[in-house]
Short mmCIF file of C-alpha atoms in Angstrom, two decimals:
data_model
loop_
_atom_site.label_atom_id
_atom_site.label_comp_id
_atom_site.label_asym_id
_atom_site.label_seq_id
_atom_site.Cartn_x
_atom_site.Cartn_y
_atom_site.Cartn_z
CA UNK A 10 -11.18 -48.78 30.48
CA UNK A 11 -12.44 -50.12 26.78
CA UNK A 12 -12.14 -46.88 24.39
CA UNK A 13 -16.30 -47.38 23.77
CA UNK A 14 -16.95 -46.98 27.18
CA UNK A 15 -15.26 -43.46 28.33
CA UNK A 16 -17.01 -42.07 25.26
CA UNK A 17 -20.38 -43.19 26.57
CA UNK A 18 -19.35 -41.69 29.63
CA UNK A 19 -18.54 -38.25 28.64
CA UNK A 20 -21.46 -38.32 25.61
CA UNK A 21 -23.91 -36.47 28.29
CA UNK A 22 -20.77 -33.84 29.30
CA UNK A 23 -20.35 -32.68 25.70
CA UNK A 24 -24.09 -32.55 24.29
CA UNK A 25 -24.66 -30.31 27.79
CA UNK A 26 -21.46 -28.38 26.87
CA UNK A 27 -22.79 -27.89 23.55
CA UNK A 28 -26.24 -27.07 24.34
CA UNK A 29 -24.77 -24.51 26.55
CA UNK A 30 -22.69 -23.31 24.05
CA UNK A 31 -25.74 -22.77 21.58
CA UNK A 32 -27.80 -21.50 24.20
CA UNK A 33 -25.37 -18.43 25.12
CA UNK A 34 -24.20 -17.59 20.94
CA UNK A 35 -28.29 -17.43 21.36
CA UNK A 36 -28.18 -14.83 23.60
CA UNK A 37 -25.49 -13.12 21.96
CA UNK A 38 -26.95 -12.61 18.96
CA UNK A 39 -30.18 -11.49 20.60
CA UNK A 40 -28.14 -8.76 22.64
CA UNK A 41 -25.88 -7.80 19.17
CA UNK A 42 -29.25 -7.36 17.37
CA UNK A 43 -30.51 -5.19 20.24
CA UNK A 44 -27.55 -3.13 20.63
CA UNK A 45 -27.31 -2.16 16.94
CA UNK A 46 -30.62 -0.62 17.04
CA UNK A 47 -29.53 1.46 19.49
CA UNK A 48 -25.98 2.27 18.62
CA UNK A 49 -27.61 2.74 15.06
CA UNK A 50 -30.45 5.34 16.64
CA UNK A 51 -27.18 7.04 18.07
CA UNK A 52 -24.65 7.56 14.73
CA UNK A 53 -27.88 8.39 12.47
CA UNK A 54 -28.88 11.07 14.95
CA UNK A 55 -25.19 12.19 15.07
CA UNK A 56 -25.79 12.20 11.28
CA UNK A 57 -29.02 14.72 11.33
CA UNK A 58 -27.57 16.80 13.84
CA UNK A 59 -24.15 17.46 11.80
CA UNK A 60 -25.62 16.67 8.21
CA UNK A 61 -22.12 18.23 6.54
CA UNK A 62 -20.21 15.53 8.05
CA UNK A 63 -22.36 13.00 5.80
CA UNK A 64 -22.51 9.27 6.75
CA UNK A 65 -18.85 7.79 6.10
CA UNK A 66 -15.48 8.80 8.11
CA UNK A 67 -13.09 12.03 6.53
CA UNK A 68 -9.80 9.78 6.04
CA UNK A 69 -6.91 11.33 7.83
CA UNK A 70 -4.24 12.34 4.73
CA UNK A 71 -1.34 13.31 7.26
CA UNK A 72 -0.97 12.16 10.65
CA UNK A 73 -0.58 14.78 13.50
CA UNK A 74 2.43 15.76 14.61
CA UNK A 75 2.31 14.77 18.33
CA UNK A 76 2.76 11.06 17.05
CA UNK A 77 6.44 11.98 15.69
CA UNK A 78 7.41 13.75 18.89
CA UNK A 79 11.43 12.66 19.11
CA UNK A 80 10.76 12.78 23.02
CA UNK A 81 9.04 9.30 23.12
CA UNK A 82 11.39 7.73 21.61
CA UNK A 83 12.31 5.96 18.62
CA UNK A 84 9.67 4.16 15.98
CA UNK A 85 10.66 1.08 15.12
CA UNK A 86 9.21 -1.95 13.66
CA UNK A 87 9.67 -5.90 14.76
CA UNK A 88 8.82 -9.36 12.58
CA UNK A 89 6.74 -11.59 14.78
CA UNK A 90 8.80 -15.30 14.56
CA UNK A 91 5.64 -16.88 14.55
CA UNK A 92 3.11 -15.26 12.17
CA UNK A 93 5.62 -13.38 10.19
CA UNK A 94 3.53 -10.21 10.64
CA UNK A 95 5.04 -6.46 11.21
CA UNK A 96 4.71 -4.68 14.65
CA UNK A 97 5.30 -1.10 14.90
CA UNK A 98 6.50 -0.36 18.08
CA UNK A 99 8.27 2.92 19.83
CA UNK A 100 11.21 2.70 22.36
CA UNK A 101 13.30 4.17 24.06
CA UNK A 102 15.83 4.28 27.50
CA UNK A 103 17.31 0.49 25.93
CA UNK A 104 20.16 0.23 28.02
CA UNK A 105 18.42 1.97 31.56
CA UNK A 106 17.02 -1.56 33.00
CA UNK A 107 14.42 -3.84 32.35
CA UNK A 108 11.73 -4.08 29.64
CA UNK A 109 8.65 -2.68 30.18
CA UNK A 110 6.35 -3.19 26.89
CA UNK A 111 2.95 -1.85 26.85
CA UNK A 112 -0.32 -3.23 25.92
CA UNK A 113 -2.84 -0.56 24.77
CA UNK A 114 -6.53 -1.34 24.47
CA UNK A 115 -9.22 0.18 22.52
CA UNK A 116 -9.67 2.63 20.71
CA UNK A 117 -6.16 3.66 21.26
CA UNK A 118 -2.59 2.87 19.92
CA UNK A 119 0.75 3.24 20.99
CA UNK A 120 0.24 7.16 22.13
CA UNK A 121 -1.88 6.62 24.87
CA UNK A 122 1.43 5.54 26.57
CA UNK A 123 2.90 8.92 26.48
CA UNK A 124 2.93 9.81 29.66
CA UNK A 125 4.59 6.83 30.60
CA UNK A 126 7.19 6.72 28.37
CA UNK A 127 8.21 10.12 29.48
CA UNK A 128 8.34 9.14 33.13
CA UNK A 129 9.60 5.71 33.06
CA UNK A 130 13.00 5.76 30.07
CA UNK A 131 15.16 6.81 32.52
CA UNK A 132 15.77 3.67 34.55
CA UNK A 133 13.84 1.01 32.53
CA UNK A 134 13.93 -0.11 28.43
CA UNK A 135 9.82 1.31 27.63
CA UNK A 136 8.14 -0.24 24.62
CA UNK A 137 4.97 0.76 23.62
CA UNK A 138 3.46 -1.67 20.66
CA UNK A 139 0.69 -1.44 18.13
CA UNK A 140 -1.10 -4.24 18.92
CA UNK A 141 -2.11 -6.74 15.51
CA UNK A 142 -4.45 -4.89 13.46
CA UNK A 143 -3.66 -1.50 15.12
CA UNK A 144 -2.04 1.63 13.73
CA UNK A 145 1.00 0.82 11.54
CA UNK A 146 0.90 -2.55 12.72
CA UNK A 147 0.09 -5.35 10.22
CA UNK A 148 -3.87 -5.57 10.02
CA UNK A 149 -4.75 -9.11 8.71
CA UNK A 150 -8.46 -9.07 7.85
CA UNK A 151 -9.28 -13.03 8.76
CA UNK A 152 -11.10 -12.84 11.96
CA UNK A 153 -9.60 -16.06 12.92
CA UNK A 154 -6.15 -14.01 12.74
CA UNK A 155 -7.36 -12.38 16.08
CA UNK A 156 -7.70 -15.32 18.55
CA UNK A 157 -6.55 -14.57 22.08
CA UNK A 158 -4.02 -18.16 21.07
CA UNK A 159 -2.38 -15.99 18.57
CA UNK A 160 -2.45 -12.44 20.37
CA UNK A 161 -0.62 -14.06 22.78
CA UNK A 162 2.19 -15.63 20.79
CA UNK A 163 2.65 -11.88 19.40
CA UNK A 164 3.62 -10.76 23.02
CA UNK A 165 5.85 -13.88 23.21
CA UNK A 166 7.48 -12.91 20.29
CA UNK A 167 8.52 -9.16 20.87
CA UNK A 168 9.72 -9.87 24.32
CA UNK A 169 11.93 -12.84 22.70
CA UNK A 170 12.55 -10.45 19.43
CA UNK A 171 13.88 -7.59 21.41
CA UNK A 172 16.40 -9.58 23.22
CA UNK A 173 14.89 -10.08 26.82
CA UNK A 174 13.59 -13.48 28.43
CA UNK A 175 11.30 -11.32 31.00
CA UNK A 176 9.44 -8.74 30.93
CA UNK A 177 7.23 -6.05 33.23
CA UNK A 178 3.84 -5.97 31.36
CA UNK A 179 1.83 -2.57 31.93
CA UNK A 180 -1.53 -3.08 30.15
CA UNK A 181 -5.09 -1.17 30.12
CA UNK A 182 -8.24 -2.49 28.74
CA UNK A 183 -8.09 -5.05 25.80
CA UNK A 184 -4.12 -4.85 26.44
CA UNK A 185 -4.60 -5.75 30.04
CA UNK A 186 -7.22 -9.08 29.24
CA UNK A 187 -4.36 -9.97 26.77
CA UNK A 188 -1.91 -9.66 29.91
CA UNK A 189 -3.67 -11.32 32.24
CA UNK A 190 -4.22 -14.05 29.86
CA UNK A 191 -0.19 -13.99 29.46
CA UNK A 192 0.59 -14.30 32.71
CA UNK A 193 -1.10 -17.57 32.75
CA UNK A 194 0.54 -19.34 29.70
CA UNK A 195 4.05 -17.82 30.30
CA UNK A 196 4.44 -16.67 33.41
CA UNK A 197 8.45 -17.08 33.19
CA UNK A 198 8.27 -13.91 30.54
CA UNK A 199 6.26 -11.98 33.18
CA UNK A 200 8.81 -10.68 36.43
CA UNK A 201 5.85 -8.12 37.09
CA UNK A 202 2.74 -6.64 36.01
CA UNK A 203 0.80 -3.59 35.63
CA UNK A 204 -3.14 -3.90 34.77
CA UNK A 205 -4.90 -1.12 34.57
CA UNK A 206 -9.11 -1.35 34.31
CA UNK A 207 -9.60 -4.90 33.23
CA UNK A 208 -10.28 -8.21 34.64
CA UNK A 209 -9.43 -11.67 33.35
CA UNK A 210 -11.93 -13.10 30.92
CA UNK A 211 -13.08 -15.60 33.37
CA UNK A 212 -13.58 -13.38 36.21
CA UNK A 213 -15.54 -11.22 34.30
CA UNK A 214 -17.24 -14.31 32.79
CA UNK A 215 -18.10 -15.15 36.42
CA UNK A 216 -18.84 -12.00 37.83
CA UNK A 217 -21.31 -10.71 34.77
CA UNK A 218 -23.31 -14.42 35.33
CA UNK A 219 -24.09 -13.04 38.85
CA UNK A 220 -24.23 -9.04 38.65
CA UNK A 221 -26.25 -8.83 35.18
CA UNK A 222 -25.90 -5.00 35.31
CA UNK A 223 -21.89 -5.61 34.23
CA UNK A 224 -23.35 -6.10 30.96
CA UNK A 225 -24.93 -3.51 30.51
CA UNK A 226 -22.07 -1.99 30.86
CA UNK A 227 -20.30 -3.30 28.22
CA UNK A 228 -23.23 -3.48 25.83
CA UNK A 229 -20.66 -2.54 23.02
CA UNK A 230 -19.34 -5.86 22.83
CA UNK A 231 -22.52 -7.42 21.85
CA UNK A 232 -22.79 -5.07 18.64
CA UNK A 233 -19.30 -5.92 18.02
CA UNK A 234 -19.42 -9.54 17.27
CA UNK A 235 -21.78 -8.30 14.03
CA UNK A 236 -20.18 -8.19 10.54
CA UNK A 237 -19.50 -4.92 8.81
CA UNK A 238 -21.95 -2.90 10.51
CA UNK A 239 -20.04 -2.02 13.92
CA UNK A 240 -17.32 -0.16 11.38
CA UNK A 241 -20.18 1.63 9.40
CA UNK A 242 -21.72 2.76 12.54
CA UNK A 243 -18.68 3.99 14.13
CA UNK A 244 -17.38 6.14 10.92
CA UNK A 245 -20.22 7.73 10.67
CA UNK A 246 -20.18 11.93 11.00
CA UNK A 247 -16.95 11.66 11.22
CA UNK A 248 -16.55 8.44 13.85
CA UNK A 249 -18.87 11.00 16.33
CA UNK A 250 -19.49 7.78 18.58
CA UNK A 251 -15.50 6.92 18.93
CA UNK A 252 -14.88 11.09 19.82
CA UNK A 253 -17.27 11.16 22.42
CA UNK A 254 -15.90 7.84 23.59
CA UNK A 255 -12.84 9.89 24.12
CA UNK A 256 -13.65 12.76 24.89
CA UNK A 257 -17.00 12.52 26.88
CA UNK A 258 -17.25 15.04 30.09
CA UNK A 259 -18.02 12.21 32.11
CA UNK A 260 -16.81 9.26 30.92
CA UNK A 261 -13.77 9.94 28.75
CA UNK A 262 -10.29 11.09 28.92
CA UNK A 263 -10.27 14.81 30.72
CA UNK A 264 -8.09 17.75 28.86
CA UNK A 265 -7.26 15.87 25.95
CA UNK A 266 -6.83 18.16 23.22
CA UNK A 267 -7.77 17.94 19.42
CA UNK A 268 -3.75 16.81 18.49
CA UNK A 269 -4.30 14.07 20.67
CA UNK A 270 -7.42 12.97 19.54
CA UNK A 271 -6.20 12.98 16.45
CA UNK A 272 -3.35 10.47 16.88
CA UNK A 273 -6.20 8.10 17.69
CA UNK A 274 -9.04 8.50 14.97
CA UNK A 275 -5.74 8.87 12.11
CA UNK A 276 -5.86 5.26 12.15
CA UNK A 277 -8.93 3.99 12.23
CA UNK A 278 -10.10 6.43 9.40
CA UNK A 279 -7.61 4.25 6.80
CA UNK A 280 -9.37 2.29 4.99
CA UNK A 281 -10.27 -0.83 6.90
CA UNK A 282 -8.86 0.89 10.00
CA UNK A 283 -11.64 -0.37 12.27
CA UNK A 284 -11.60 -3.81 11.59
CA UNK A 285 -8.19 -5.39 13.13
CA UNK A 286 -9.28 -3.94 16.79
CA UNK A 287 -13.14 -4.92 16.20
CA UNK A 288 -11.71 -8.62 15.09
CA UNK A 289 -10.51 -8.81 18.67
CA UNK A 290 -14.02 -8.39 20.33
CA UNK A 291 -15.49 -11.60 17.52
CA UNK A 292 -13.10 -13.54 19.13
CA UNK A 293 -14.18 -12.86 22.59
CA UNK A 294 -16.83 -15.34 23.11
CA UNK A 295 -15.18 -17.98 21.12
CA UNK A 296 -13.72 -20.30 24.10
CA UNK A 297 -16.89 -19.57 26.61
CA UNK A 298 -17.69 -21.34 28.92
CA UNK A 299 -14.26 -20.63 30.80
CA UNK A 300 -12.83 -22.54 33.49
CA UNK A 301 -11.61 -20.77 36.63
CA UNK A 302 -7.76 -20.18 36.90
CA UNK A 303 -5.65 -19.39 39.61
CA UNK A 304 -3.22 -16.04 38.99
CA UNK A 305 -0.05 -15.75 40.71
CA UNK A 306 2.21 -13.40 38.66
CA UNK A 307 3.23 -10.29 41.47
CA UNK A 308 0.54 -7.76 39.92
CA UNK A 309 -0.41 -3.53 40.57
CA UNK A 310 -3.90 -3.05 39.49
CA UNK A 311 -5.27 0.39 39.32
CA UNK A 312 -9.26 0.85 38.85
CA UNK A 313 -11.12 3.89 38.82
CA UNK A 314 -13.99 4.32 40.90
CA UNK A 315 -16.32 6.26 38.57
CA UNK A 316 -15.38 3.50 35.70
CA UNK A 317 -18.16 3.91 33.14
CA UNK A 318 -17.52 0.63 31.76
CA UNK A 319 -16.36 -1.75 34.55
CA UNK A 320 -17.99 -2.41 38.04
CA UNK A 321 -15.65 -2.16 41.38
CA UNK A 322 -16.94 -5.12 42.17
CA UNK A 323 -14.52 -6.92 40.16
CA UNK A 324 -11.43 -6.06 41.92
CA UNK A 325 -12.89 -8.17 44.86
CA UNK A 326 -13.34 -11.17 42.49
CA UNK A 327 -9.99 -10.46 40.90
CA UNK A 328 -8.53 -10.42 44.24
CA UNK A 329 -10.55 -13.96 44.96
CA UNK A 330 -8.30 -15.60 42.83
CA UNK A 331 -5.02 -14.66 43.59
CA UNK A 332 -2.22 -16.59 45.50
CA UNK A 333 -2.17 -14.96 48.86
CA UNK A 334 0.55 -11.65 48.25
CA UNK A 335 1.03 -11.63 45.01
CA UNK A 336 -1.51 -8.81 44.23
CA UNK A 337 -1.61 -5.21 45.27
CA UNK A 338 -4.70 -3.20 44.73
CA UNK A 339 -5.84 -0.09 44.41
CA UNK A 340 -9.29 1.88 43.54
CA UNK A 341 -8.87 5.61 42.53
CA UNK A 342 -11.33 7.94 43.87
CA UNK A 343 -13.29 10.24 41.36
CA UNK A 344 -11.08 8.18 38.35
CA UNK A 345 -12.53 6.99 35.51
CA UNK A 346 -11.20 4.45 32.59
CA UNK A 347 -8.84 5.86 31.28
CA UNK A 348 -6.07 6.37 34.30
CA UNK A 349 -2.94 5.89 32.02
CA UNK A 350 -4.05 9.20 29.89
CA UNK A 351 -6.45 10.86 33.02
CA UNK A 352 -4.09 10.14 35.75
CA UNK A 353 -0.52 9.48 35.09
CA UNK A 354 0.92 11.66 38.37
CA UNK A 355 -1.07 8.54 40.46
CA UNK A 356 -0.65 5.71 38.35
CA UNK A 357 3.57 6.93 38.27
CA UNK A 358 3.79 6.94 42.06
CA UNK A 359 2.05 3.45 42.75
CA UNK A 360 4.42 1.76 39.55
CA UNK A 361 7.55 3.41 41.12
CA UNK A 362 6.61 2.17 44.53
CA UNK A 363 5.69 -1.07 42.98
CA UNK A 364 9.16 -1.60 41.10
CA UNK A 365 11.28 -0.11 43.68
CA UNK A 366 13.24 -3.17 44.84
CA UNK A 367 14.04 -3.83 40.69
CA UNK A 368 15.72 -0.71 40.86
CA UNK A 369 18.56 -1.95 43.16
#
């Protein structure tokens, strides 16, 4: 068919692709604008109810102790083959079995892995990463340096870089949309995987066009795709917005002490400490709309029940698009978000379970 005529064919596809396109960045920025009132209403009252803490973040000098606890294991740090950036990573049990690296998601690090790395160096090789832009991780400032394209290369390149053509991939949050994502474009790195609150971005881009409320709860992301003003708002008295995010009766992570949330806010109050993990959310509407995909990688996913900021409604859709018996399920009763850190004693027994026939 003549060159002239398949491009007046698809003409009407891509002006209605781009319309769409303009129409939802629309939207967006409506629901950014929208959000930052209210996110702003929130840090300035924080502000006038704790005036000594002023307006900007305290900048951690010396980072707490529990983050050089021997027990984890060893800190080490990897060059990506393809970007040439630094990863900090900690492992330890190389030598027990197979890798099993660790996505974290936000606002976390490496430590909220702890309890796994305790439970699982005994029989498997556990790698917990900084993620790009995290911790002591390299932190390139280009938001283009935070495309899901080049997140995913980074995974590519520790499993290669530490010696291993597989991988099992335990993830939460942003770590577990980078995972599912992996699974996808290299599923012969993935032998298993471990996803913990999260759904694939176009399940959740599916789902949230039919249960509107699923935005709401993730509002946050809209006032994240602003410049600048998502980090101001956040450091303010003290980065109030990102402790109660952690440490919330309701919604955060139960019992975790002020050592602990320390090794979280110690590095995002460096300067530009905030801006690497917030890079990840511009990115996130960059490829929308998404086309289904089929998953098929053998898969564990844990989701709370009483998760603040995801619906159980999405472990149905999830499940939708699975090959028939390659996914095992499970919804905690009275759990939250935050089931690596809330619940490890539960999320240990379903792994071990899970992984028993890799054991021998």
């Amino acid at each position: 068919m003549p060159e002239l005529v398949v491009t007046a064919l698809l003409a009407p596809s891509r002006v209605t692709l781009k319309l769409l396109r303009a129409f939802m960045w629309s939207l967006v920025f409506c629901a950014a604008l929208l959000t930052a009132a209210v996110y702003g209403c929130i840090a300035l009252t924080h502000v006038l109810c704790r005036p000594r803490r002023g307006c900007c973040g305290r900048p951690r000098r010396t980072p707490p102790a529990c983050l050089s606890d021997p027990t984890l294991g060893e800190h080490c740090f990897l060059t990506l083959k393809s970007s040439g950036l630094r990863l900090h990573y900690v492992s330890a049990g190389r030598g027990n079995g197979p890798l099993m690296l660790f996505l974290h998601g936000f606002p976390e690090n490496w430590f909220s892995w702890r309890y796994q790395l305790w439970e699982f160096q005994s029989r498997f090789h556990v790698v917990a990463v900084d993620l790009r832009g995290y911790g002591s991780s390299d932190a390139p400032r280009d938001v283009d340096c935070y495309t899901i394209d080049l997140l995913m290369a980074d995974i590519q390149d520790v499993i290669l870089g530490l010696g291993y053509s597989k991988c099992i991939l335990v993830a939460h949050d942003w770590g577990a949309v980078l995972a599912w994502n992996f699974s996808i474009y290299y599923p012969s790195l993935v032998e298993r995987m471990v996803v913990v609150s999260a759904a694939p971005m176009s399940v959740y881009q599916d789902y949230s066009m039919h249960h509107i409320s699923q935005f709401f709860r993730s509002n946050y992301m809209f006032l994240f795709q602003l410049p600048w003003l998502p980090e101001k708002l956040l450091s303010m008295s003290d980065f109030q917005i990102l402790k109660t995010t952690l440490t919330h009766r309701k919604r955060g992570i139960p019992h975790l002490t002020p050592n602990e949330l320390e090794a979280f806010l110690y590095d995002f109050s460096q300067p530009g400490g905030l801006t690497g993990p917030l890079n990840y959310y511009r990115n996130l509407f960059r490829n929308l709309p998404l086309e289904p995909q089929e998953l098929a990688t053998p898969t564990l996913l844990l989701w709370g029940e009483k998760d603040t900021y995801l619906e159980q409604g999405l472990v149905g859709a999830i499940s939708s698009r699975f090959v028939p018996g390659r996914l095992e399920a499970h919804i905690l009763p009275g759990v939250g978000h935050w089931i690596p850190q809330s619940n490890p004693e539960e999320m240990h027994q379903y792994m071990w379970a899970f992984l028993q026939d890799l054991l021998g």
